[in-house]
PDB file of C-alpha atoms in Angstrom:
ATOM      1  CA  UNK A   1       2.537   4.713   0.427  1.00  0.00           C
ATOM      2  CA  UNK A   2       1.582   1.320   1.117  1.00  0.00           C
ATOM      3  CA  UNK A   3       3.039  -2.187   1.628  1.00  0.00           C
ATOM      4  CA  UNK A   4       3.912  -2.347  -2.005  1.00  0.00           C
ATOM      5  CA  UNK A   5       6.095   0.770  -1.685  1.00  0.00           C
ATOM      6  CA  UNK A   6       7.815  -0.588   1.442  1.00  0.00           C
ATOM      7  CA  UNK A   7       8.609  -3.820  -0.365  1.00  0.00           C
ATOM      8  CA  UNK A   8      10.142  -1.877  -3.292  1.00  0.00           C
ATOM      9  CA  UNK A   9      12.379   0.092  -0.901  1.00  0.00           C
ATOM     10  CA  UNK A  10      13.522  -3.092   0.818  1.00  0.00           C
ATOM     11  CA  UNK A  11      14.315  -4.639  -2.571  1.00  0.00           C
ATOM     12  CA  UNK A  12      16.422  -1.607  -3.493  1.00  0.00           C
ATOM     13  CA  UNK A  13      18.324  -1.867  -0.186  1.00  0.00           C
ATOM     14  CA  UNK A  14      19.185  -5.505  -0.908  1.00  0.00           C
ATOM     15  CA  UNK A  15      20.339  -4.412  -4.355  1.00  0.00           C
ATOM     16  CA  UNK A  16      22.571  -1.657  -2.882  1.00  0.00           C
ATOM     17  CA  UNK A  17      24.139  -4.054  -0.378  1.00  0.00           C
ATOM     18  CA  UNK A  18      24.903  -6.481  -3.197  1.00  0.00           C
ATOM     19  CA  UNK A  19      26.590  -3.683  -5.163  1.00  0.00           C
ATOM     20  CA  UNK A  20      28.714  -2.816  -2.120  1.00  0.00           C
ATOM     21  CA  UNK A  21      29.879  -6.418  -1.930  1.00  0.00           C
ATOM     22  CA  UNK A  22      30.726  -6.364  -5.629  1.00  0.00           C
ATOM     23  CA  UNK A  23      32.660  -3.088  -5.236  1.00  0.00           C
ATOM     24  CA  UNK A  24      34.586  -4.536  -2.269  1.00  0.00           C
ATOM     25  CA  UNK A  25      35.545  -7.572  -4.349  1.00  0.00           C
ATOM     26  CA  UNK A  26      36.609  -5.325  -7.242  1.00  0.00           C
ATOM     27  CA  UNK A  27      38.824  -3.325  -4.892  1.00  0.00           C
ATOM     28  CA  UNK A  28      40.537  -6.516  -3.705  1.00  0.00           C
ATOM     29  CA  UNK A  29      41.193  -7.528  -7.314  1.00  0.00           C
ATOM     30  CA  UNK A  30      42.678  -4.101  -8.076  1.00  0.00           C
ATOM     31  CA  UNK A  31      45.042  -4.357  -5.123  1.00  0.00           C
ATOM     32  CA  UNK A  32      46.191  -7.727  -6.440  1.00  0.00           C
ATOM     33  CA  UNK A  33      46.769  -6.210  -9.862  1.00  0.00           C
ATOM     34  CA  UNK A  34      48.909  -3.430  -8.390  1.00  0.00           C
ATOM     35  CA  UNK A  35      51.072  -6.066  -6.739  1.00  0.00           C
ATOM     36  CA  UNK A  36      51.441  -7.716 -10.142  1.00  0.00           C
ATOM     37  CA  UNK A  37      52.396  -4.337 -11.594  1.00  0.00           C
ATOM     38  CA  UNK A  38      55.183  -4.044  -9.038  1.00  0.00           C
ATOM     39  CA  UNK A  39      56.388  -7.507 -10.051  1.00  0.00           C
ATOM     40  CA  UNK A  40      56.417  -6.316 -13.661  1.00  0.00           C
ATOM     41  CA  UNK A  41      58.594  -3.382 -12.643  1.00  0.00           C
ATOM     42  CA  UNK A  42      61.048  -5.718 -10.951  1.00  0.00           C
ATOM     43  CA  UNK A  43      61.229  -7.770 -14.148  1.00  0.00           C
ATOM     44  CA  UNK A  44      62.042  -4.600 -16.093  1.00  0.00           C
ATOM     45  CA  UNK A  45      64.808  -3.706 -13.651  1.00  0.00           C
ATOM     46  CA  UNK A  46      66.372  -7.171 -14.037  1.00  0.00           C
ATOM     47  CA  UNK A  47      66.318  -7.203 -17.852  1.00  0.00           C
ATOM     48  CA  UNK A  48      67.376  -3.585 -18.478  1.00  0.00           C
ATOM     49  CA  UNK A  49      71.040  -2.496 -18.270  1.00  0.00           C
ATOM     50  CA  UNK A  50      71.819   0.882 -16.641  1.00  0.00           C
ATOM     51  CA  UNK A  51      72.538   3.778 -19.014  1.00  0.00           C
ATOM     52  CA  UNK A  52      71.994   1.574 -22.010  1.00  0.00           C
ATOM     53  CA  UNK A  53      70.174   3.209 -24.880  1.00  0.00           C
ATOM     54  CA  UNK A  54      68.504   0.683 -27.152  1.00  0.00           C
ATOM     55  CA  UNK A  55      66.080   1.170 -30.053  1.00  0.00           C
ATOM     56  CA  UNK A  56      63.365  -0.761 -28.228  1.00  0.00           C
ATOM     57  CA  UNK A  57      62.894  -2.764 -25.050  1.00  0.00           C
ATOM     58  CA  UNK A  58      60.284  -5.489 -25.443  1.00  0.00           C
ATOM     59  CA  UNK A  59      58.747  -6.700 -22.158  1.00  0.00           C
ATOM     60  CA  UNK A  60      58.010 -10.208 -23.214  1.00  0.00           C
ATOM     61  CA  UNK A  61      58.599 -12.150 -20.028  1.00  0.00           C
ATOM     62  CA  UNK A  62      56.024 -14.750 -19.126  1.00  0.00           C
ATOM     63  CA  UNK A  63      55.070 -12.920 -15.948  1.00  0.00           C
ATOM     64  CA  UNK A  64      54.410  -9.650 -17.769  1.00  0.00           C
ATOM     65  CA  UNK A  65      52.497 -11.392 -20.559  1.00  0.00           C
ATOM     66  CA  UNK A  66      50.338 -13.081 -17.969  1.00  0.00           C
ATOM     67  CA  UNK A  67      49.927  -9.759 -16.174  1.00  0.00           C
ATOM     68  CA  UNK A  68      48.938  -8.074 -19.414  1.00  0.00           C
ATOM     69  CA  UNK A  69      46.340 -10.779 -20.130  1.00  0.00           C
ATOM     70  CA  UNK A  70      44.953 -10.497 -16.609  1.00  0.00           C
ATOM     71  CA  UNK A  71      44.757  -6.720 -16.863  1.00  0.00           C
ATOM     72  CA  UNK A  72      42.976  -7.000 -20.210  1.00  0.00           C
ATOM     73  CA  UNK A  73      40.413  -9.369 -18.702  1.00  0.00           C
ATOM     74  CA  UNK A  74      40.057  -7.089 -15.677  1.00  0.00           C
ATOM     75  CA  UNK A  75      39.373  -4.024 -17.796  1.00  0.00           C
ATOM     76  CA  UNK A  76      36.878  -5.981 -19.899  1.00  0.00           C
ATOM     77  CA  UNK A  77      35.095  -7.158 -16.728  1.00  0.00           C
ATOM     78  CA  UNK A  78      35.082  -3.625 -15.348  1.00  0.00           C
ATOM     79  CA  UNK A  79      33.566  -2.330 -18.588  1.00  0.00           C
ATOM     80  CA  UNK A  80      30.768  -4.874 -18.230  1.00  0.00           C
ATOM     81  CA  UNK A  81      30.310  -4.017 -14.518  1.00  0.00           C
ATOM     82  CA  UNK A  82      30.135  -0.289 -15.293  1.00  0.00           C
ATOM     83  CA  UNK A  83      27.557  -0.884 -18.045  1.00  0.00           C
ATOM     84  CA  UNK A  84      25.558  -3.145 -15.729  1.00  0.00           C
ATOM     85  CA  UNK A  85      25.673  -0.540 -12.937  1.00  0.00           C
ATOM     86  CA  UNK A  86      24.363   2.109 -15.333  1.00  0.00           C
ATOM     87  CA  UNK A  87      21.436  -0.140 -16.226  1.00  0.00           C
ATOM     88  CA  UNK A  88      20.774  -0.832 -12.543  1.00  0.00           C
ATOM     89  CA  UNK A  89      20.844   2.882 -11.772  1.00  0.00           C
ATOM     90  CA  UNK A  90      18.037   3.420 -14.293  1.00  0.00           C
ATOM     91  CA  UNK A  91      15.959   0.714 -12.572  1.00  0.00           C
ATOM     92  CA  UNK A  92      16.216   2.334  -9.152  1.00  0.00           C
ATOM     93  CA  UNK A  93      13.164   4.385  -8.203  1.00  0.00           C
ATOM     94  CA  UNK A  94      14.782   5.955  -5.130  1.00  0.00           C
ATOM     95  CA  UNK A  95      16.800   9.113  -5.881  1.00  0.00           C
ATOM     96  CA  UNK A  96      19.173   8.621  -2.942  1.00  0.00           C
ATOM     97  CA  UNK A  97      19.843   5.028  -4.027  1.00  0.00           C
ATOM     98  CA  UNK A  98      20.585   6.203  -7.579  1.00  0.00           C
ATOM     99  CA  UNK A  99      23.146   8.747  -6.281  1.00  0.00           C
ATOM    100  CA  UNK A 100      24.921   6.087  -4.208  1.00  0.00           C
ATOM    101  CA  UNK A 101      25.137   3.588  -7.055  1.00  0.00           C
ATOM    102  CA  UNK A 102      26.178   6.313  -9.505  1.00  0.00           C
ATOM    103  CA  UNK A 103      29.098   7.256  -7.263  1.00  0.00           C
ATOM    104  CA  UNK A 104      30.218   3.617  -7.088  1.00  0.00           C
ATOM    105  CA  UNK A 105      29.952   3.396 -10.872  1.00  0.00           C
ATOM    106  CA  UNK A 106      32.058   6.567 -11.329  1.00  0.00           C
ATOM    107  CA  UNK A 107      34.684   5.190  -8.946  1.00  0.00           C
ATOM    108  CA  UNK A 108      34.872   2.008 -10.991  1.00  0.00           C
ATOM    109  CA  UNK A 109      35.140   4.033 -14.232  1.00  0.00           C
ATOM    110  CA  UNK A 110      38.007   6.167 -12.871  1.00  0.00           C
ATOM    111  CA  UNK A 111      39.928   3.151 -11.642  1.00  0.00           C
ATOM    112  CA  UNK A 112      39.323   1.350 -14.951  1.00  0.00           C
ATOM    113  CA  UNK A 113      40.800   4.298 -16.871  1.00  0.00           C
ATOM    114  CA  UNK A 114      43.920   4.369 -14.679  1.00  0.00           C
ATOM    115  CA  UNK A 115      44.516   0.614 -14.925  1.00  0.00           C
ATOM    116  CA  UNK A 116      43.895   0.643 -18.670  1.00  0.00           C
ATOM    117  CA  UNK A 117      46.458   3.443 -19.107  1.00  0.00           C
ATOM    118  CA  UNK A 118      49.092   1.600 -17.107  1.00  0.00           C
ATOM    119  CA  UNK A 119      48.481  -1.620 -19.019  1.00  0.00           C
ATOM    120  CA  UNK A 120      49.032   0.168 -22.320  1.00  0.00           C
ATOM    121  CA  UNK A 121      52.294   1.648 -21.046  1.00  0.00           C
ATOM    122  CA  UNK A 122      53.544  -1.792 -20.036  1.00  0.00           C
ATOM    123  CA  UNK A 123      53.576  -2.874 -23.693  1.00  0.00           C
ATOM    124  CA  UNK A 124      55.393   0.232 -25.008  1.00  0.00           C
ATOM    125  CA  UNK A 125      59.033   0.070 -26.080  1.00  0.00           C
ATOM    126  CA  UNK A 126      61.168   2.710 -24.403  1.00  0.00           C
ATOM    127  CA  UNK A 127      64.846   3.459 -25.126  1.00  0.00           C
ATOM    128  CA  UNK A 128      65.848   4.649 -21.693  1.00  0.00           C
ATOM    129  CA  UNK A 129      65.380   1.935 -19.033  1.00  0.00           C
ATOM    130  CA  UNK A 130      66.198   4.350 -16.219  1.00  0.00           C
ATOM    131  CA  UNK A 131      63.439   6.705 -17.328  1.00  0.00           C
ATOM    132  CA  UNK A 132      61.205   3.656 -17.767  1.00  0.00           C
ATOM    133  CA  UNK A 133      61.795   2.541 -14.172  1.00  0.00           C
ATOM    134  CA  UNK A 134      61.128   6.058 -12.955  1.00  0.00           C
ATOM    135  CA  UNK A 135      57.890   6.164 -14.925  1.00  0.00           C
ATOM    136  CA  UNK A 136      56.735   2.815 -13.529  1.00  0.00           C
ATOM    137  CA  UNK A 137      57.615   3.826  -9.974  1.00  0.00           C
ATOM    138  CA  UNK A 138      55.599   7.008 -10.393  1.00  0.00           C
ATOM    139  CA  UNK A 139      52.723   5.106 -12.003  1.00  0.00           C
ATOM    140  CA  UNK A 140      52.636   2.559  -9.206  1.00  0.00           C
ATOM    141  CA  UNK A 141      52.516   5.341  -6.617  1.00  0.00           C
ATOM    142  CA  UNK A 142      49.668   6.992  -8.509  1.00  0.00           C
ATOM    143  CA  UNK A 143      47.753   3.716  -8.622  1.00  0.00           C
ATOM    144  CA  UNK A 144      48.328   3.171  -4.906  1.00  0.00           C
ATOM    145  CA  UNK A 145      47.104   6.695  -4.174  1.00  0.00           C
ATOM    146  CA  UNK A 146      44.099   6.140  -6.407  1.00  0.00           C
ATOM    147  CA  UNK A 147      43.363   2.873  -4.612  1.00  0.00           C
ATOM    148  CA  UNK A 148      43.516   4.639  -1.268  1.00  0.00           C
ATOM    149  CA  UNK A 149      41.223   7.404  -2.519  1.00  0.00           C
ATOM    150  CA  UNK A 150      38.935   4.775  -4.007  1.00  0.00           C
ATOM    151  CA  UNK A 151      38.912   2.932  -0.684  1.00  0.00           C
ATOM    152  CA  UNK A 152      38.055   6.157   1.172  1.00  0.00           C
ATOM    153  CA  UNK A 153      35.215   6.930  -1.248  1.00  0.00           C
ATOM    154  CA  UNK A 154      33.975   3.365  -0.988  1.00  0.00           C
ATOM    155  CA  UNK A 155      33.886   3.530   2.799  1.00  0.00           C
ATOM    156  CA  UNK A 156      31.958   6.809   2.642  1.00  0.00           C
ATOM    157  CA  UNK A 157      29.480   5.205   0.268  1.00  0.00           C
ATOM    158  CA  UNK A 158      29.222   2.183   2.553  1.00  0.00           C
ATOM    159  CA  UNK A 159      28.513   4.491   5.509  1.00  0.00           C
ATOM    160  CA  UNK A 160      25.876   6.336   3.470  1.00  0.00           C
ATOM    161  CA  UNK A 161      24.210   3.046   2.544  1.00  0.00           C
ATOM    162  CA  UNK A 162      24.183   1.904   6.164  1.00  0.00           C
ATOM    163  CA  UNK A 163      22.690   5.232   7.211  1.00  0.00           C
ATOM    164  CA  UNK A 164      20.175   4.981   4.390  1.00  0.00           C
ATOM    165  CA  UNK A 165      19.366   1.424   5.486  1.00  0.00           C
ATOM    166  CA  UNK A 166      18.675   2.588   9.029  1.00  0.00           C
ATOM    167  CA  UNK A 167      16.505   5.425   7.754  1.00  0.00           C
ATOM    168  CA  UNK A 168      14.665   2.992   5.510  1.00  0.00           C
ATOM    169  CA  UNK A 169      13.963   0.666   8.425  1.00  0.00           C
ATOM    170  CA  UNK A 170      12.666   3.599  10.469  1.00  0.00           C
ATOM    171  CA  UNK A 171      10.473   4.756   7.587  1.00  0.00           C
ATOM    172  CA  UNK A 172       9.309   1.194   7.000  1.00  0.00           C
ATOM    173  CA  UNK A 173       8.261   0.847  10.638  1.00  0.00           C
ATOM    174  CA  UNK A 174       6.482   4.207  10.482  1.00  0.00           C
ATOM    175  CA  UNK A 175       4.676   3.160   7.302  1.00  0.00           C
ATOM    176  CA  UNK A 176       3.652  -0.160   8.866  1.00  0.00           C
ATOM    177  CA  UNK A 177       2.371   1.646  11.959  1.00  0.00           C
ATOM    178  CA  UNK A 178       0.413   4.044   9.758  1.00  0.00           C
ATOM    179  CA  UNK A 179      -1.036   1.140   7.798  1.00  0.00           C
ATOM    180  CA  UNK A 180      -2.103  -0.562  11.021  1.00  0.00           C
ATOM    181  CA  UNK A 181      -3.719   2.653  12.263  1.00  0.00           C
ATOM    182  CA  UNK A 182      -5.482   3.132   8.933  1.00  0.00           C
ATOM    183  CA  UNK A 183      -6.696  -0.463   9.023  1.00  0.00           C
ATOM    184  CA  UNK A 184      -8.017   0.009  12.564  1.00  0.00           C
ATOM    185  CA  UNK A 185      -9.665   3.290  11.570  1.00  0.00           C
ATOM    186  CA  UNK A 186     -11.288   1.703   8.515  1.00  0.00           C
ATOM    187  CA  UNK A 187     -12.569  -1.128  10.682  1.00  0.00           C
ATOM    188  CA  UNK A 188     -13.970   1.312  13.250  1.00  0.00           C
ATOM    189  CA  UNK A 189     -15.622   3.372  10.521  1.00  0.00           C
ATOM    190  CA  UNK A 190     -17.057   0.208   8.995  1.00  0.00           C
ATOM    191  CA  UNK A 191     -18.385  -0.893  12.374  1.00  0.00           C
ATOM    192  CA  UNK A 192     -19.877   2.533  12.964  1.00  0.00           C
ATOM    193  CA  UNK A 193     -21.505   2.577   9.532  1.00  0.00           C
ATOM    194  CA  UNK A 194     -22.833  -0.911  10.151  1.00  0.00           C
ATOM    195  CA  UNK A 195     -24.109   0.133  13.565  1.00  0.00           C
ATOM    196  CA  UNK A 196     -25.819   3.242  12.231  1.00  0.00           C
ATOM    197  CA  UNK A 197     -27.129   1.396   9.204  1.00  0.00           C
ATOM    198  CA  UNK A 198     -28.657  -1.323  11.372  1.00  0.00           C
ATOM    199  CA  UNK A 199     -30.790   1.165  13.352  1.00  0.00           C
ATOM    200  CA  UNK A 200     -34.290   1.156  11.931  1.00  0.00           C
ATOM    201  CA  UNK A 201     -37.425   2.694  13.400  1.00  0.00           C
ATOM    202  CA  UNK A 202     -40.429   4.863  12.596  1.00  0.00           C
ATOM    203  CA  UNK A 203     -43.400   6.559  14.234  1.00  0.00           C
ATOM    204  CA  UNK A 204     -46.440   7.838  12.303  1.00  0.00           C
ATOM    205  CA  UNK A 205     -50.014   8.794  13.111  1.00  0.00           C
ATOM    206  CA  UNK A 206     -53.221  10.012  11.471  1.00  0.00           C
ATOM    207  CA  UNK A 207     -55.281  13.085  12.283  1.00  0.00           C
ATOM    208  CA  UNK A 208     -58.121  12.424   9.855  1.00  0.00           C
ATOM    209  CA  UNK A 209     -61.597  12.113  11.339  1.00  0.00           C
ATOM    210  CA  UNK A 210     -62.254   8.987   9.268  1.00  0.00           C
ATOM    211  CA  UNK A 211     -58.966   7.817   7.667  1.00  0.00           C
ATOM    212  CA  UNK A 212     -59.527   6.249   4.307  1.00  0.00           C
ATOM    213  CA  UNK A 213     -58.839   2.673   3.276  1.00  0.00           C
ATOM    214  CA  UNK A 214     -60.238   0.250   0.783  1.00  0.00           C
ATOM    215  CA  UNK A 215     -60.186  -3.492   1.238  1.00  0.00           C
ATOM    216  CA  UNK A 216     -56.602  -4.688   1.789  1.00  0.00           C
ATOM    217  CA  UNK A 217     -55.111  -1.266   1.029  1.00  0.00           C
ATOM    218  CA  UNK A 218     -52.972   0.245   3.798  1.00  0.00           C
ATOM    219  CA  UNK A 219     -54.421   2.703   6.282  1.00  0.00           C
ATOM    220  CA  UNK A 220     -52.658   6.003   5.650  1.00  0.00           C
ATOM    221  CA  UNK A 221     -50.672   7.494   8.533  1.00  0.00           C
ATOM    222  CA  UNK A 222     -49.970  10.863   6.968  1.00  0.00           C
ATOM    223  CA  UNK A 223     -47.959  12.414   9.825  1.00  0.00           C
ATOM    224  CA  UNK A 224     -44.503  10.842  10.058  1.00  0.00           C
ATOM    225  CA  UNK A 225     -42.607  11.921  13.182  1.00  0.00           C
ATOM    226  CA  UNK A 226     -39.423   9.962  12.472  1.00  0.00           C
ATOM    227  CA  UNK A 227     -38.305   7.443   9.920  1.00  0.00           C
ATOM    228  CA  UNK A 228     -34.837   6.144  10.857  1.00  0.00           C
ATOM    229  CA  UNK A 229     -33.409   3.990   8.112  1.00  0.00           C
ATOM    230  CA  UNK A 230     -36.006   5.219   5.614  1.00  0.00           C
ATOM    231  CA  UNK A 231     -38.059   2.026   5.739  1.00  0.00           C
ATOM    232  CA  UNK A 232     -41.482   3.682   5.849  1.00  0.00           C
ATOM    233  CA  UNK A 233     -42.913   4.986   2.599  1.00  0.00           C
ATOM    234  CA  UNK A 234     -44.494   8.246   3.738  1.00  0.00           C
ATOM    235  CA  UNK A 235     -46.942   8.290   0.840  1.00  0.00           C
ATOM    236  CA  UNK A 236     -48.312   4.753   1.101  1.00  0.00           C
ATOM    237  CA  UNK A 237     -47.577   4.012   4.807  1.00  0.00           C
ATOM    238  CA  UNK A 238     -46.004   0.699   3.743  1.00  0.00           C
ATOM    239  CA  UNK A 239     -42.837  -0.303   5.602  1.00  0.00           C
ATOM    240  CA  UNK A 240     -40.095  -2.093   3.635  1.00  0.00           C
ATOM    241  CA  UNK A 241     -37.361  -3.791   5.679  1.00  0.00           C
ATOM    242  CA  UNK A 242     -33.986  -2.226   4.754  1.00  0.00           C
ATOM    243  CA  UNK A 243     -32.010  -5.002   6.486  1.00  0.00           C
ATOM    244  CA  UNK A 244     -32.634  -8.484   7.837  1.00  0.00           C
ATOM    245  CA  UNK A 245     -33.627  -8.794  11.481  1.00  0.00           C
ATOM    246  CA  UNK A 246     -36.312  -9.016  14.150  1.00  0.00           C
ATOM    247  CA  UNK A 247     -38.813  -6.156  14.106  1.00  0.00           C
ATOM    248  CA  UNK A 248     -41.454  -5.050  16.592  1.00  0.00           C
ATOM    249  CA  UNK A 249     -44.608  -3.379  15.227  1.00  0.00           C
ATOM    250  CA  UNK A 250     -47.268  -1.627  17.330  1.00  0.00           C
ATOM    251  CA  UNK A 251     -50.459  -0.045  16.112  1.00  0.00           C
ATOM    252  CA  UNK A 252     -53.348   1.722  17.821  1.00  0.00           C
ATOM    253  CA  UNK A 253     -56.865   2.355  16.511  1.00  0.00           C
ATOM    254  CA  UNK A 254     -59.911   4.222  17.816  1.00  0.00           C
ATOM    255  CA  UNK A 255     -63.634   4.011  17.044  1.00  0.00           C
ATOM    256  CA  UNK A 256     -66.674   5.775  18.511  1.00  0.00           C
ATOM    257  CA  UNK A 257     -70.121   4.970  19.978  1.00  0.00           C
ATOM    258  CA  UNK A 258     -72.143   2.386  18.129  1.00  0.00           C
ATOM    259  CA  UNK A 259     -69.238   1.239  15.955  1.00  0.00           C
ATOM    260  CA  UNK A 260     -66.469  -1.320  15.904  1.00  0.00           C
ATOM    261  CA  UNK A 261     -63.266  -1.625  13.936  1.00  0.00           C
ATOM    262  CA  UNK A 262     -61.169  -4.630  12.928  1.00  0.00           C
ATOM    263  CA  UNK A 263     -57.585  -4.060  11.692  1.00  0.00           C
ATOM    264  CA  UNK A 264     -54.761  -6.369  10.595  1.00  0.00           C
ATOM    265  CA  UNK A 265     -50.996  -6.206  10.284  1.00  0.00           C
ATOM    266  CA  UNK A 266     -50.060  -7.526   6.835  1.00  0.00           C
ATOM    267  CA  UNK A 267     -46.754  -9.124   5.767  1.00  0.00           C
ATOM    268  CA  UNK A 268     -46.195  -9.339   2.017  1.00  0.00           C
ATOM    269  CA  UNK A 269     -49.956  -9.454   1.397  1.00  0.00           C
ATOM    270  CA  UNK A 270     -50.738 -12.003   4.128  1.00  0.00           C
ATOM    271  CA  UNK A 271     -52.637 -11.091   7.333  1.00  0.00           C
ATOM    272  CA  UNK A 272     -50.477 -11.886  10.351  1.00  0.00           C
ATOM    273  CA  UNK A 273     -52.396 -10.542  13.366  1.00  0.00           C
ATOM    274  CA  UNK A 274     -55.594  -8.563  13.965  1.00  0.00           C
ATOM    275  CA  UNK A 275     -56.893  -5.984  16.464  1.00  0.00           C
ATOM    276  CA  UNK A 276     -60.620  -5.691  17.191  1.00  0.00           C
ATOM    277  CA  UNK A 277     -62.248  -2.781  19.074  1.00  0.00           C
ATOM    278  CA  UNK A 278     -65.968  -2.068  19.794  1.00  0.00           C
ATOM    279  CA  UNK A 279     -67.290   1.174  21.333  1.00  0.00           C
ATOM    280  CA  UNK A 280     -70.743  -0.310  22.118  1.00  0.00           C
ATOM    281  CA  UNK A 281     -73.696   1.898  22.934  1.00  0.00           C
ATOM    282  CA  UNK A 282     -72.512   3.511  26.154  1.00  0.00           C
ATOM    283  CA  UNK A 283     -71.227   6.603  24.423  1.00  0.00           C
ATOM    284  CA  UNK A 284     -67.692   7.880  23.927  1.00  0.00           C
ATOM    285  CA  UNK A 285     -64.719   6.290  22.192  1.00  0.00           C
ATOM    286  CA  UNK A 286     -62.973   2.923  22.287  1.00  0.00           C
ATOM    287  CA  UNK A 287     -59.192   2.628  21.717  1.00  0.00           C
ATOM    288  CA  UNK A 288     -57.109  -0.508  21.392  1.00  0.00           C
ATOM    289  CA  UNK A 289     -53.437  -1.382  20.771  1.00  0.00           C
ATOM    290  CA  UNK A 290     -51.511  -4.530  19.973  1.00  0.00           C
ATOM    291  CA  UNK A 291     -48.069  -5.553  18.712  1.00  0.00           C
ATOM    292  CA  UNK A 292     -46.387  -8.134  16.534  1.00  0.00           C
ATOM    293  CA  UNK A 293     -42.836  -9.514  16.417  1.00  0.00           C
ATOM    294  CA  UNK A 294     -41.792 -10.337  12.866  1.00  0.00           C
ATOM    295  CA  UNK A 295     -38.574 -11.906  11.547  1.00  0.00           C
ATOM    296  CA  UNK A 296     -37.995 -10.015   8.314  1.00  0.00           C
ATOM    297  CA  UNK A 297     -35.526 -10.226   5.498  1.00  0.00           C
ATOM    298  CA  UNK A 298     -34.513  -7.249   3.448  1.00  0.00           C
ATOM    299  CA  UNK A 299     -37.317  -6.227   1.093  1.00  0.00           C
ATOM    300  CA  UNK A 300     -40.215  -7.659   3.142  1.00  0.00           C
ATOM    301  CA  UNK A 301     -43.222  -5.295   3.196  1.00  0.00           C
ATOM    302  CA  UNK A 302     -45.460  -4.614   6.214  1.00  0.00           C
ATOM    303  CA  UNK A 303     -48.558  -2.431   6.572  1.00  0.00           C
ATOM    304  CA  UNK A 304     -51.812  -2.023   8.521  1.00  0.00           C
ATOM    305  CA  UNK A 305     -55.172  -2.499   6.828  1.00  0.00           C
ATOM    306  CA  UNK A 306     -58.745  -2.070   8.015  1.00  0.00           C
ATOM    307  CA  UNK A 307     -61.729  -4.312   7.416  1.00  0.00           C
ATOM    308  CA  UNK A 308     -64.624  -3.035   5.308  1.00  0.00           C
ATOM    309  CA  UNK A 309     -67.640  -1.877   7.324  1.00  0.00           C
ATOM    310  CA  UNK A 310     -65.723  -0.607  10.340  1.00  0.00           C
ATOM    311  CA  UNK A 311     -65.458   2.966  11.536  1.00  0.00           C
ATOM    312  CA  UNK A 312     -62.098   4.525  12.419  1.00  0.00           C
ATOM    313  CA  UNK A 313     -61.838   7.853  14.216  1.00  0.00           C
ATOM    314  CA  UNK A 314     -59.308  10.384  15.473  1.00  0.00           C
ATOM    315  CA  UNK A 315     -57.363  11.001  17.772  1.00  0.00           C
ATOM    316  CA  UNK A 316     -55.534   7.732  18.561  1.00  0.00           C
ATOM    317  CA  UNK A 317     -54.529   6.186  15.220  1.00  0.00           C
ATOM    318  CA  UNK A 318     -50.836   5.247  15.413  1.00  0.00           C
ATOM    319  CA  UNK A 319     -48.385   2.939  13.596  1.00  0.00           C
ATOM    320  CA  UNK A 320     -44.840   2.432  14.897  1.00  0.00           C
ATOM    321  CA  UNK A 321     -42.109  -0.124  14.396  1.00  0.00           C
ATOM    322  CA  UNK A 322     -38.406  -0.703  15.067  1.00  0.00           C
ATOM    323  CA  UNK A 323     -35.657  -3.274  14.643  1.00  0.00           C
ATOM    324  CA  UNK A 324     -34.335  -4.965  17.778  1.00  0.00           C
TER     325      UNK A 324
END
């Protein structure tokens, strides 16, 4: 669940609050219509004579006609609101939100049915005005009771939405905190990977009595002790820089009595620095070491080569390097 999901939940909460406002307005309109219904009853009482039995009683006063028109418009509007609510319910992704809106839609449908029934009865012709008044009184009481029940249900729904809103805010904060923790964790992992990936180093040596080389070909250091970062090719003894940076290279060579040896560190085929040793005629061995600091870019190749005519001997033949 990410930011996108939190945004969708917040959008649904705004939608639910808007529906609550619309339901509150509809309830106010219904209360007004009930008052108009009472006025219609009073008009009936004024126009009807007690105990008079007539074929028909036509309620054609201006007030009742206007009431009838208003009720017709109200029921039409409620039909549209109910249909719109059903469409909105389908759009909601949250199950709890769908239940809340569905309840509001059912409340509106029930109230619409009651009002529609009473409106139809207003236009009927009845022979007994006393029975008619009794019917209207009973109908008005039923509508008032329905309005009260509707109001109670509405307030319960409103409380549920407020509770849901608070829960949503809590969940939203928890999601945001989780996202921040995940972001921090990803950054730490990335830093760690970068840190580990930037460590480069190797150490290799040769145990051959006379290690082989030919011209500018690399001297082979066949024993690789470590190769952090995988830069050293263990078959060719050529180091390839895995990342950009400053690198230190150190190499050691040994020759024996009556011989000398000249070696070079090579960068991309170009000699960079040399090391010369000479054992002379005193007997024994001569060993020498040197180093080079090279600024490499990824893909640069470095190796050690010997010069033709020299003699190289075990035991001190070493090549090491590392990134600083």
